[in-house]
mmCIF file of C-alpha atoms in Angstrom:
data_model
loop_
_atom_site.group_PDB
_atom_site.id
_atom_site.type_symbol
_atom_site.label_atom_id
_atom_site.label_comp_id
_atom_site.label_asym_id
_atom_site.label_seq_id
_atom_site.Cartn_x
_atom_site.Cartn_y
_atom_site.Cartn_z
ATOM 1 C CA UNK A 1 -5.399 6.165 -17.001
ATOM 2 C CA UNK A 2 -2.194 8.154 -17.570
ATOM 3 C CA UNK A 3 0.798 6.892 -19.549
ATOM 4 C CA UNK A 4 2.244 3.704 -18.044
ATOM 5 C CA UNK A 5 5.447 4.077 -16.016
ATOM 6 C CA UNK A 6 5.682 0.757 -14.122
ATOM 7 C CA UNK A 7 4.190 -2.525 -15.290
ATOM 8 C CA UNK A 8 4.407 -5.942 -13.659
ATOM 9 C CA UNK A 9 3.514 -8.876 -15.896
ATOM 10 C CA UNK A 10 2.664 -12.313 -14.496
ATOM 11 C CA UNK A 11 4.903 -11.609 -11.492
ATOM 12 C CA UNK A 12 5.466 -14.517 -9.093
ATOM 13 C CA UNK A 13 7.748 -15.176 -6.158
ATOM 14 C CA UNK A 14 8.426 -18.280 -4.091
ATOM 15 C CA UNK A 15 10.651 -18.459 -1.031
ATOM 16 C CA UNK A 16 12.417 -21.785 -0.725
ATOM 17 C CA UNK A 17 12.789 -23.157 2.786
ATOM 18 C CA UNK A 18 15.312 -25.644 4.076
ATOM 19 C CA UNK A 19 15.541 -27.216 7.500
ATOM 20 C CA UNK A 20 18.309 -29.429 8.844
ATOM 21 C CA UNK A 21 19.054 -32.174 6.284
ATOM 22 C CA UNK A 22 15.709 -31.845 4.535
ATOM 23 C CA UNK A 23 13.873 -29.471 2.264
ATOM 24 C CA UNK A 24 10.327 -28.298 2.913
ATOM 25 C CA UNK A 25 7.832 -26.942 0.368
ATOM 26 C CA UNK A 26 8.396 -23.384 -0.831
ATOM 27 C CA UNK A 27 6.229 -20.442 0.279
ATOM 28 C CA UNK A 28 4.200 -19.013 -2.598
ATOM 29 C CA UNK A 29 4.322 -15.336 -1.585
ATOM 30 C CA UNK A 30 3.116 -13.818 -4.878
ATOM 31 C CA UNK A 31 1.313 -15.647 -7.670
ATOM 32 C CA UNK A 32 0.934 -14.343 -11.253
ATOM 33 C CA UNK A 33 0.275 -10.671 -10.498
ATOM 34 C CA UNK A 34 -0.320 -8.031 -13.162
ATOM 35 C CA UNK A 35 -0.023 -4.449 -11.935
ATOM 36 C CA UNK A 36 0.264 -1.088 -13.675
ATOM 37 C CA UNK A 37 1.187 2.329 -12.279
ATOM 38 C CA UNK A 38 0.831 5.344 -14.552
ATOM 39 C CA UNK A 39 2.969 8.471 -14.527
ATOM 40 C CA UNK A 40 1.859 10.805 -11.752
ATOM 41 C CA UNK A 41 -0.593 8.209 -10.405
ATOM 42 C CA UNK A 42 -0.969 6.904 -6.851
ATOM 43 C CA UNK A 43 -2.035 3.253 -6.699
ATOM 44 C CA UNK A 44 -3.029 1.702 -3.384
ATOM 45 C CA UNK A 45 -2.131 -1.901 -2.566
ATOM 46 C CA UNK A 46 -4.248 -3.376 0.244
ATOM 47 C CA UNK A 47 -4.793 -6.692 1.958
ATOM 48 C CA UNK A 48 -4.446 -8.283 5.380
ATOM 49 C CA UNK A 49 -1.068 -9.146 6.906
ATOM 50 C CA UNK A 50 0.702 -11.880 4.949
ATOM 51 C CA UNK A 51 -1.101 -11.191 1.683
ATOM 52 C CA UNK A 52 2.139 -10.287 -0.123
ATOM 53 C CA UNK A 53 1.914 -6.478 -0.275
ATOM 54 C CA UNK A 54 5.490 -5.715 0.795
ATOM 55 C CA UNK A 55 6.844 -8.532 -1.379
ATOM 56 C CA UNK A 56 5.179 -7.007 -4.451
ATOM 57 C CA UNK A 57 6.819 -3.661 -3.715
ATOM 58 C CA UNK A 58 10.259 -5.230 -3.307
ATOM 59 C CA UNK A 59 9.811 -7.306 -6.474
ATOM 60 C CA UNK A 60 9.022 -4.195 -8.508
ATOM 61 C CA UNK A 61 12.106 -2.409 -7.171
ATOM 62 C CA UNK A 62 14.314 -5.436 -7.800
ATOM 63 C CA UNK A 63 15.190 -5.865 -4.121
ATOM 64 C CA UNK A 64 13.732 -9.388 -4.142
ATOM 65 C CA UNK A 65 14.298 -11.695 -7.136
ATOM 66 C CA UNK A 66 11.191 -13.020 -8.853
ATOM 67 C CA UNK A 67 10.696 -16.649 -9.831
ATOM 68 C CA UNK A 68 8.532 -15.797 -12.856
ATOM 69 C CA UNK A 69 7.294 -12.808 -14.795
ATOM 70 C CA UNK A 70 8.939 -9.465 -15.467
ATOM 71 C CA UNK A 71 8.821 -5.814 -14.432
ATOM 72 C CA UNK A 72 8.954 -3.018 -17.002
ATOM 73 C CA UNK A 73 9.979 0.479 -15.967
ATOM 74 C CA UNK A 74 9.309 3.166 -18.552
ATOM 75 C CA UNK A 75 9.112 0.442 -21.202
ATOM 76 C CA UNK A 76 12.427 -1.229 -20.259
ATOM 77 C CA UNK A 77 12.784 -4.604 -18.562
ATOM 78 C CA UNK A 78 14.324 -4.228 -15.113
ATOM 79 C CA UNK A 79 15.918 -7.694 -15.139
ATOM 80 C CA UNK A 80 17.281 -7.509 -18.697
ATOM 81 C CA UNK A 81 18.811 -4.030 -18.394
ATOM 82 C CA UNK A 82 22.578 -3.570 -18.362
ATOM 83 C CA UNK A 83 24.580 -2.324 -15.355
ATOM 84 C CA UNK A 84 24.620 1.338 -16.438
ATOM 85 C CA UNK A 85 20.918 1.422 -17.224
ATOM 86 C CA UNK A 86 20.177 -0.474 -14.030
ATOM 87 C CA UNK A 87 21.944 2.183 -11.960
ATOM 88 C CA UNK A 88 20.033 4.955 -13.715
ATOM 89 C CA UNK A 89 16.808 3.032 -13.175
ATOM 90 C CA UNK A 90 17.490 2.639 -9.466
ATOM 91 C CA UNK A 91 17.927 6.391 -9.192
ATOM 92 C CA UNK A 92 14.408 6.822 -10.553
ATOM 93 C CA UNK A 93 12.851 4.189 -8.242
ATOM 94 C CA UNK A 94 12.947 4.698 -4.480
ATOM 95 C CA UNK A 95 11.485 3.091 -1.357
ATOM 96 C CA UNK A 96 10.050 4.605 1.836
ATOM 97 C CA UNK A 97 10.213 2.015 4.593
ATOM 98 C CA UNK A 98 7.560 1.400 7.216
ATOM 99 C CA UNK A 99 9.704 2.044 10.285
ATOM 100 C CA UNK A 100 11.770 5.251 10.078
ATOM 101 C CA UNK A 101 13.580 4.384 13.315
ATOM 102 C CA UNK A 102 15.223 1.301 11.823
ATOM 103 C CA UNK A 103 15.660 2.625 8.266
ATOM 104 C CA UNK A 104 17.959 5.447 9.383
ATOM 105 C CA UNK A 105 21.456 4.903 10.795
ATOM 106 C CA UNK A 106 21.394 6.082 14.442
ATOM 107 C CA UNK A 107 25.165 6.743 14.419
ATOM 108 C CA UNK A 108 25.144 9.216 11.520
ATOM 109 C CA UNK A 109 23.750 12.710 11.234
ATOM 110 C CA UNK A 110 20.707 13.304 9.077
ATOM 111 C CA UNK A 111 22.418 15.451 6.443
ATOM 112 C CA UNK A 112 24.973 12.855 5.270
ATOM 113 C CA UNK A 113 22.274 10.161 5.109
ATOM 114 C CA UNK A 114 20.146 12.289 2.799
ATOM 115 C CA UNK A 115 23.217 13.150 0.737
ATOM 116 C CA UNK A 116 24.247 9.506 0.138
ATOM 117 C CA UNK A 117 22.032 9.071 -2.921
ATOM 118 C CA UNK A 118 23.181 12.391 -4.391
ATOM 119 C CA UNK A 119 26.844 11.369 -4.072
ATOM 120 C CA UNK A 120 26.375 7.806 -5.315
ATOM 121 C CA UNK A 121 24.666 8.937 -8.515
ATOM 122 C CA UNK A 122 26.810 12.056 -8.971
ATOM 123 C CA UNK A 123 23.830 14.353 -9.425
ATOM 124 C CA UNK A 124 25.500 17.642 -8.420
ATOM 125 C CA UNK A 125 28.900 18.989 -7.428
ATOM 126 C CA UNK A 126 30.192 18.284 -3.936
ATOM 127 C CA UNK A 127 30.139 21.934 -2.866
ATOM 128 C CA UNK A 128 26.403 22.183 -3.627
ATOM 129 C CA UNK A 129 25.325 19.076 -1.752
ATOM 130 C CA UNK A 130 24.831 20.786 1.622
ATOM 131 C CA UNK A 131 22.544 23.389 0.048
ATOM 132 C CA UNK A 132 20.600 20.657 -1.759
ATOM 133 C CA UNK A 133 20.081 18.759 1.510
ATOM 134 C CA UNK A 134 18.686 21.944 3.056
ATOM 135 C CA UNK A 135 16.299 22.333 0.110
ATOM 136 C CA UNK A 136 15.062 18.767 0.533
ATOM 137 C CA UNK A 137 14.438 19.259 4.248
ATOM 138 C CA UNK A 138 12.517 22.452 3.512
ATOM 139 C CA UNK A 139 10.529 20.612 0.859
ATOM 140 C CA UNK A 140 9.208 18.157 3.456
ATOM 141 C CA UNK A 141 8.446 20.887 5.998
ATOM 142 C CA UNK A 142 11.586 20.700 8.175
ATOM 143 C CA UNK A 143 14.280 23.231 8.996
ATOM 144 C CA UNK A 144 17.563 22.972 7.037
ATOM 145 C CA UNK A 145 19.364 23.201 10.392
ATOM 146 C CA UNK A 146 18.124 19.686 11.206
ATOM 147 C CA UNK A 147 20.828 18.282 8.889
ATOM 148 C CA UNK A 148 23.354 18.345 11.746
ATOM 149 C CA UNK A 149 21.195 16.360 14.174
ATOM 150 C CA UNK A 150 21.039 12.625 14.878
ATOM 151 C CA UNK A 151 17.895 10.467 14.374
ATOM 152 C CA UNK A 152 17.239 10.081 18.116
ATOM 153 C CA UNK A 153 16.595 13.825 18.334
ATOM 154 C CA UNK A 154 13.439 13.601 16.184
ATOM 155 C CA UNK A 155 9.881 12.377 16.628
ATOM 156 C CA UNK A 156 8.413 9.590 14.508
ATOM 157 C CA UNK A 157 6.634 12.000 12.165
ATOM 158 C CA UNK A 158 9.801 14.036 11.658
ATOM 159 C CA UNK A 159 11.810 10.892 10.944
ATOM 160 C CA UNK A 160 9.278 9.811 8.316
ATOM 161 C CA UNK A 161 9.594 13.234 6.678
ATOM 162 C CA UNK A 162 13.366 12.775 6.683
ATOM 163 C CA UNK A 163 12.914 9.353 5.057
ATOM 164 C CA UNK A 164 10.781 11.001 2.354
ATOM 165 C CA UNK A 165 13.463 13.672 1.835
ATOM 166 C CA UNK A 166 16.071 10.934 1.442
ATOM 167 C CA UNK A 167 13.901 9.191 -1.153
ATOM 168 C CA UNK A 168 13.463 12.472 -3.052
ATOM 169 C CA UNK A 169 17.212 13.174 -3.059
ATOM 170 C CA UNK A 170 17.777 11.169 -6.244
ATOM 171 C CA UNK A 171 14.923 12.969 -8.068
ATOM 172 C CA UNK A 172 12.880 9.776 -8.622
ATOM 173 C CA UNK A 173 9.874 9.261 -10.877
ATOM 174 C CA UNK A 174 8.443 6.357 -8.849
ATOM 175 C CA UNK A 175 8.258 5.696 -5.104
ATOM 176 C CA UNK A 176 7.078 2.631 -3.209
ATOM 177 C CA UNK A 177 5.682 3.727 0.158
ATOM 178 C CA UNK A 178 5.550 0.566 2.271
ATOM 179 C CA UNK A 179 3.184 1.242 5.205
ATOM 180 C CA UNK A 180 4.730 4.712 5.394
ATOM 181 C CA UNK A 181 2.186 6.082 7.892
ATOM 182 C CA UNK A 182 1.090 3.008 9.855
ATOM 183 C CA UNK A 183 3.498 3.645 12.758
ATOM 184 C CA UNK A 184 2.461 7.288 13.201
ATOM 185 C CA UNK A 185 -0.223 9.014 15.236
ATOM 186 C CA UNK A 186 -3.387 9.998 13.379
ATOM 187 C CA UNK A 187 -2.561 13.724 13.339
ATOM 188 C CA UNK A 188 0.964 13.018 12.068
ATOM 189 C CA UNK A 189 -0.449 10.573 9.509
ATOM 190 C CA UNK A 190 -2.578 13.364 8.072
ATOM 191 C CA UNK A 191 0.472 15.602 7.716
ATOM 192 C CA UNK A 192 2.544 12.934 5.939
ATOM 193 C CA UNK A 193 -0.371 12.006 3.641
ATOM 194 C CA UNK A 194 -0.872 15.656 2.725
ATOM 195 C CA UNK A 195 2.868 15.895 2.068
ATOM 196 C CA UNK A 196 2.848 12.901 -0.304
ATOM 197 C CA UNK A 197 -0.219 14.246 -2.138
ATOM 198 C CA UNK A 198 1.409 17.656 -2.485
ATOM 199 C CA UNK A 199 4.660 16.184 -3.807
ATOM 200 C CA UNK A 200 2.690 14.164 -6.355
ATOM 201 C CA UNK A 201 1.027 17.335 -7.652
ATOM 202 C CA UNK A 202 4.237 19.374 -7.597
ATOM 203 C CA UNK A 203 6.744 16.826 -8.904
ATOM 204 C CA UNK A 204 4.498 14.445 -10.869
ATOM 205 C CA UNK A 205 5.552 11.445 -8.768
ATOM 206 C CA UNK A 206 4.075 8.007 -9.319
ATOM 207 C CA UNK A 207 3.491 6.163 -6.045
ATOM 208 C CA UNK A 208 2.675 2.587 -5.096
ATOM 209 C CA UNK A 209 1.148 3.137 -1.660
ATOM 210 C CA UNK A 210 1.074 -0.067 0.403
ATOM 211 C CA UNK A 211 -1.277 0.077 3.373
ATOM 212 C CA UNK A 212 -3.856 -1.821 5.392
ATOM 213 C CA UNK A 213 -5.708 1.396 6.247
ATOM 214 C CA UNK A 214 -8.545 1.686 3.741
ATOM 215 C CA UNK A 215 -9.443 5.196 4.903
ATOM 216 C CA UNK A 216 -5.991 6.422 3.876
ATOM 217 C CA UNK A 217 -6.243 4.589 0.546
ATOM 218 C CA UNK A 218 -9.621 6.167 -0.191
ATOM 219 C CA UNK A 219 -8.346 9.663 0.563
ATOM 220 C CA UNK A 220 -4.988 9.477 -1.210
ATOM 221 C CA UNK A 221 -5.081 7.003 -4.103
ATOM 222 C CA UNK A 222 -6.466 7.086 -7.640
ATOM 223 C CA UNK A 223 -6.779 3.306 -8.013
ATOM 224 C CA UNK A 224 -6.705 0.400 -5.594
ATOM 225 C CA UNK A 225 -5.478 -3.204 -5.956
ATOM 226 C CA UNK A 226 -6.731 -5.795 -3.436
ATOM 227 C CA UNK A 227 -4.473 -8.767 -2.646
ATOM 228 C CA UNK A 228 -5.409 -12.033 -0.990
ATOM 229 C CA UNK A 229 -2.813 -14.762 -0.412
ATOM 230 C CA UNK A 230 -0.512 -13.288 -3.060
ATOM 231 C CA UNK A 231 -3.210 -12.944 -5.731
ATOM 232 C CA UNK A 232 -5.105 -9.945 -7.051
ATOM 233 C CA UNK A 233 -8.812 -10.405 -6.364
ATOM 234 C CA UNK A 234 -10.069 -6.934 -7.328
ATOM 235 C CA UNK A 235 -8.753 -3.679 -8.746
ATOM 236 C CA UNK A 236 -10.108 -0.467 -10.161
ATOM 237 C CA UNK A 237 -10.735 3.220 -9.463
ATOM 238 C CA UNK A 238 -10.969 3.922 -5.745
ATOM 239 C CA UNK A 239 -14.459 5.415 -5.993
ATOM 240 C CA UNK A 240 -15.892 2.435 -7.854
ATOM 241 C CA UNK A 241 -14.263 -0.257 -5.709
ATOM 242 C CA UNK A 242 -15.218 1.396 -2.421
ATOM 243 C CA UNK A 243 -18.751 2.250 -3.514
ATOM 244 C CA UNK A 244 -19.604 -1.027 -5.255
ATOM 245 C CA UNK A 245 -17.124 -3.836 -4.443
ATOM 246 C CA UNK A 246 -17.603 -7.047 -6.399
ATOM 247 C CA UNK A 247 -15.400 -9.534 -4.548
ATOM 248 C CA UNK A 248 -16.509 -10.911 -1.143
ATOM 249 C CA UNK A 249 -13.022 -10.347 0.308
ATOM 250 C CA UNK A 250 -13.101 -6.657 -0.617
ATOM 251 C CA UNK A 251 -16.537 -6.420 0.971
ATOM 252 C CA UNK A 252 -15.208 -7.972 4.178
ATOM 253 C CA UNK A 253 -12.328 -5.484 4.292
ATOM 254 C CA UNK A 254 -14.643 -2.519 3.721
ATOM 255 C CA UNK A 255 -17.121 -3.735 6.324
ATOM 256 C CA UNK A 256 -14.357 -3.550 8.951
ATOM 257 C CA UNK A 257 -13.794 0.187 8.368
ATOM 258 C CA UNK A 258 -15.311 2.173 11.292
ATOM 259 C CA UNK A 259 -18.332 4.277 10.363
ATOM 260 C CA UNK A 260 -18.345 8.021 11.019
ATOM 261 C CA UNK A 261 -22.136 8.029 11.405
ATOM 262 C CA UNK A 262 -22.914 7.367 15.104
ATOM 263 C CA UNK A 263 -26.589 6.811 14.304
ATOM 264 C CA UNK A 264 -26.106 3.837 11.994
ATOM 265 C CA UNK A 265 -25.008 0.361 12.966
ATOM 266 C CA UNK A 266 -22.346 -0.729 10.529
ATOM 267 C CA UNK A 267 -22.750 -3.980 8.583
ATOM 268 C CA UNK A 268 -20.039 -6.468 9.453
ATOM 269 C CA UNK A 269 -19.117 -9.391 7.242
ATOM 270 C CA UNK A 270 -17.162 -11.629 9.584
ATOM 271 C CA UNK A 271 -14.923 -14.166 7.861
ATOM 272 C CA UNK A 272 -14.702 -17.641 9.341
ATOM 273 C CA UNK A 273 -11.421 -19.426 9.947
ATOM 274 C CA UNK A 274 -7.842 -18.369 9.286
ATOM 275 C CA UNK A 275 -6.161 -17.529 5.978
ATOM 276 C CA UNK A 276 -4.756 -20.642 4.271
ATOM 277 C CA UNK A 277 -1.047 -21.349 4.408
ATOM 278 C CA UNK A 278 0.932 -19.929 1.454
ATOM 279 C CA UNK A 279 2.911 -23.183 1.476
ATOM 280 C CA UNK A 280 -0.138 -25.106 0.243
ATOM 281 C CA UNK A 281 -2.807 -22.672 -1.005
ATOM 282 C CA UNK A 282 -6.268 -24.030 -1.877
ATOM 283 C CA UNK A 283 -7.077 -25.079 -5.405
ATOM 284 C CA UNK A 284 -9.122 -22.741 -7.549
ATOM 285 C CA UNK A 285 -10.078 -19.522 -5.795
ATOM 286 C CA UNK A 286 -7.778 -18.988 -2.809
ATOM 287 C CA UNK A 287 -10.565 -17.254 -0.887
ATOM 288 C CA UNK A 288 -13.117 -20.073 -1.214
ATOM 289 C CA UNK A 289 -12.275 -21.632 2.174
ATOM 290 C CA UNK A 290 -13.540 -18.473 3.927
ATOM 291 C CA UNK A 291 -16.048 -17.195 1.378
ATOM 292 C CA UNK A 292 -19.714 -17.060 2.506
ATOM 293 C CA UNK A 293 -21.011 -17.670 -1.048
ATOM 294 C CA UNK A 294 -18.508 -20.290 -2.284
ATOM 295 C CA UNK A 295 -19.772 -23.206 -4.390
ATOM 296 C CA UNK A 296 -18.024 -26.423 -5.517
ATOM 297 C CA UNK A 297 -17.130 -24.803 -8.836
ATOM 298 C CA UNK A 298 -14.885 -22.330 -6.988
ATOM 299 C CA UNK A 299 -12.440 -25.184 -6.240
ATOM 300 C CA UNK A 300 -12.093 -26.319 -9.848
ATOM 301 C CA UNK A 301 -10.233 -23.401 -11.442
ATOM 302 C CA UNK A 302 -8.672 -20.129 -10.459
ATOM 303 C CA UNK A 303 -10.955 -17.280 -11.579
ATOM 304 C CA UNK A 304 -9.341 -14.687 -13.830
ATOM 305 C CA UNK A 305 -9.800 -10.963 -13.459
ATOM 306 C CA UNK A 306 -12.721 -9.805 -15.579
ATOM 307 C CA UNK A 307 -13.893 -6.226 -16.163
ATOM 308 C CA UNK A 308 -17.339 -4.917 -15.507
ATOM 309 C CA UNK A 309 -19.621 -4.319 -18.458
ATOM 310 C CA UNK A 310 -19.389 -0.992 -20.252
ATOM 311 C CA UNK A 311 -15.626 -0.797 -20.645
ATOM 312 C CA UNK A 312 -14.903 -0.073 -16.985
ATOM 313 C CA UNK A 313 -11.370 -0.547 -15.625
ATOM 314 C CA UNK A 314 -12.902 -2.064 -12.489
ATOM 315 C CA UNK A 315 -11.977 -5.795 -12.471
ATOM 316 C CA UNK A 316 -12.639 -8.648 -10.062
ATOM 317 C CA UNK A 317 -11.769 -12.347 -9.844
ATOM 318 C CA UNK A 318 -14.916 -14.090 -8.638
ATOM 319 C CA UNK A 319 -17.193 -16.669 -10.249
ATOM 320 C CA UNK A 320 -20.157 -15.308 -8.296
ATOM 321 C CA UNK A 321 -19.651 -11.576 -8.656
ATOM 322 C CA UNK A 322 -23.339 -10.776 -9.065
ATOM 323 C CA UNK A 323 -24.254 -12.904 -6.043
ATOM 324 C CA UNK A 324 -21.543 -11.078 -4.083
ATOM 325 C CA UNK A 325 -23.163 -7.770 -4.990
ATOM 326 C CA UNK A 326 -26.514 -9.060 -3.797
ATOM 327 C CA UNK A 327 -24.860 -10.177 -0.559
ATOM 328 C CA UNK A 328 -23.648 -6.645 0.118
ATOM 329 C CA UNK A 329 -27.055 -5.158 -0.659
ATOM 330 C CA UNK A 330 -28.700 -7.655 1.696
ATOM 331 C CA UNK A 331 -26.246 -6.743 4.431
ATOM 332 C CA UNK A 332 -26.878 -3.028 3.969
ATOM 333 C CA UNK A 333 -30.669 -3.350 3.962
ATOM 334 C CA UNK A 334 -30.653 -5.917 6.759
ATOM 335 C CA UNK A 335 -28.731 -5.480 9.977
ATOM 336 C CA UNK A 336 -26.357 -2.987 8.344
ATOM 337 C CA UNK A 337 -29.080 -0.420 7.652
ATOM 338 C CA UNK A 338 -30.849 -0.561 11.009
ATOM 339 C CA UNK A 339 -30.975 2.756 12.791
ATOM 340 C CA UNK A 340 -30.490 3.040 16.503
ATOM 341 C CA UNK A 341 -33.473 2.462 18.732
ATOM 342 C CA UNK A 342 -35.471 5.570 19.789
ATOM 343 C CA UNK A 343 -34.125 5.528 23.338
ATOM 344 C CA UNK A 344 -30.537 5.381 22.004
ATOM 345 C CA UNK A 345 -31.177 8.401 19.797
ATOM 346 C CA UNK A 346 -32.723 10.307 22.705
ATOM 347 C CA UNK A 347 -29.773 9.600 25.000
ATOM 348 C CA UNK A 348 -27.393 10.613 22.241
ATOM 349 C CA UNK A 349 -29.243 13.927 21.731
ATOM 350 C CA UNK A 350 -29.107 14.652 25.466
ATOM 351 C CA UNK A 351 -25.381 13.991 25.586
ATOM 352 C CA UNK A 352 -24.797 16.277 22.626
ATOM 353 C CA UNK A 353 -26.782 19.099 24.261
ATOM 354 C CA UNK A 354 -24.960 18.658 27.566
ATOM 355 C CA UNK A 355 -21.510 18.399 25.964
ATOM 356 C CA UNK A 356 -21.593 20.377 22.699
ATOM 357 C CA UNK A 357 -18.713 19.978 20.274
ATOM 358 C CA UNK A 358 -16.296 22.896 20.205
#
């Protein structure tokens, strides 16, 4: 892995709730997370809704206070830094929000919104700001003339490009992209993903890419971190985790990805029940209440992340990792590896000959 830029150590966050005249238990959104992002690296953060992905991103940027742990940026503690260093650090850490429609002010033109970060941090002289805004728009594939328009005059994909240009205005080293392409059409998603990948190569950006779309993570990211109920259950290089997952939850997520092979019936690992409440998570392994291979020992202690043999950076938190691997193999060689019946293949061949792909 490249030199470390961002490191979260034992990071935790609880949201305290209070109703009328009484206090209710706090919500444990994130629990003892360790996460590292290297310089010029794109790390994917995945998990179902409510797993704590967005909270982790906001904790790293300092937008949400943590209840335990610390975040180091380029070797310096974010919480312990002084006001001047904190301002310089914020310039180097930016956020791309999920919804570009609500993250941009509809009453202001695009140019001044992109220029806000440049003015706040005093990066260049005032007379050069307009030219710099035009350069940023060109960098994300838009015309510099768009600086005089309002947000309602753009499509969703164009607005997301504008949001990326605004994040790049302060010349950051690290960007948190929080579901940056989930609200876009597939064709526009591909354009924005290619843009982020190109900016990483050109500018050396480090990116924490938060998404629930595993296909995007596989295409874009170098490493992937899997969250469940605010805890890391598996992490490692994208190729290793996607090819040979070790945690049952990761296997369930991967089994839900649509297959591009129309002749093979995809294995599906359907999880039973609903995710536990973060107010009172289960003891031991948080996934045990839905795990198909859970045993009584899973309730006794929380499993720690352990690496695979051979010095691999692929880690997983499961007491029955080898049994989980056997479960995936059984699924692939059982109903997951069954080919279509002969009559289905024949019908499919006839359809292809009648309606050839162009």
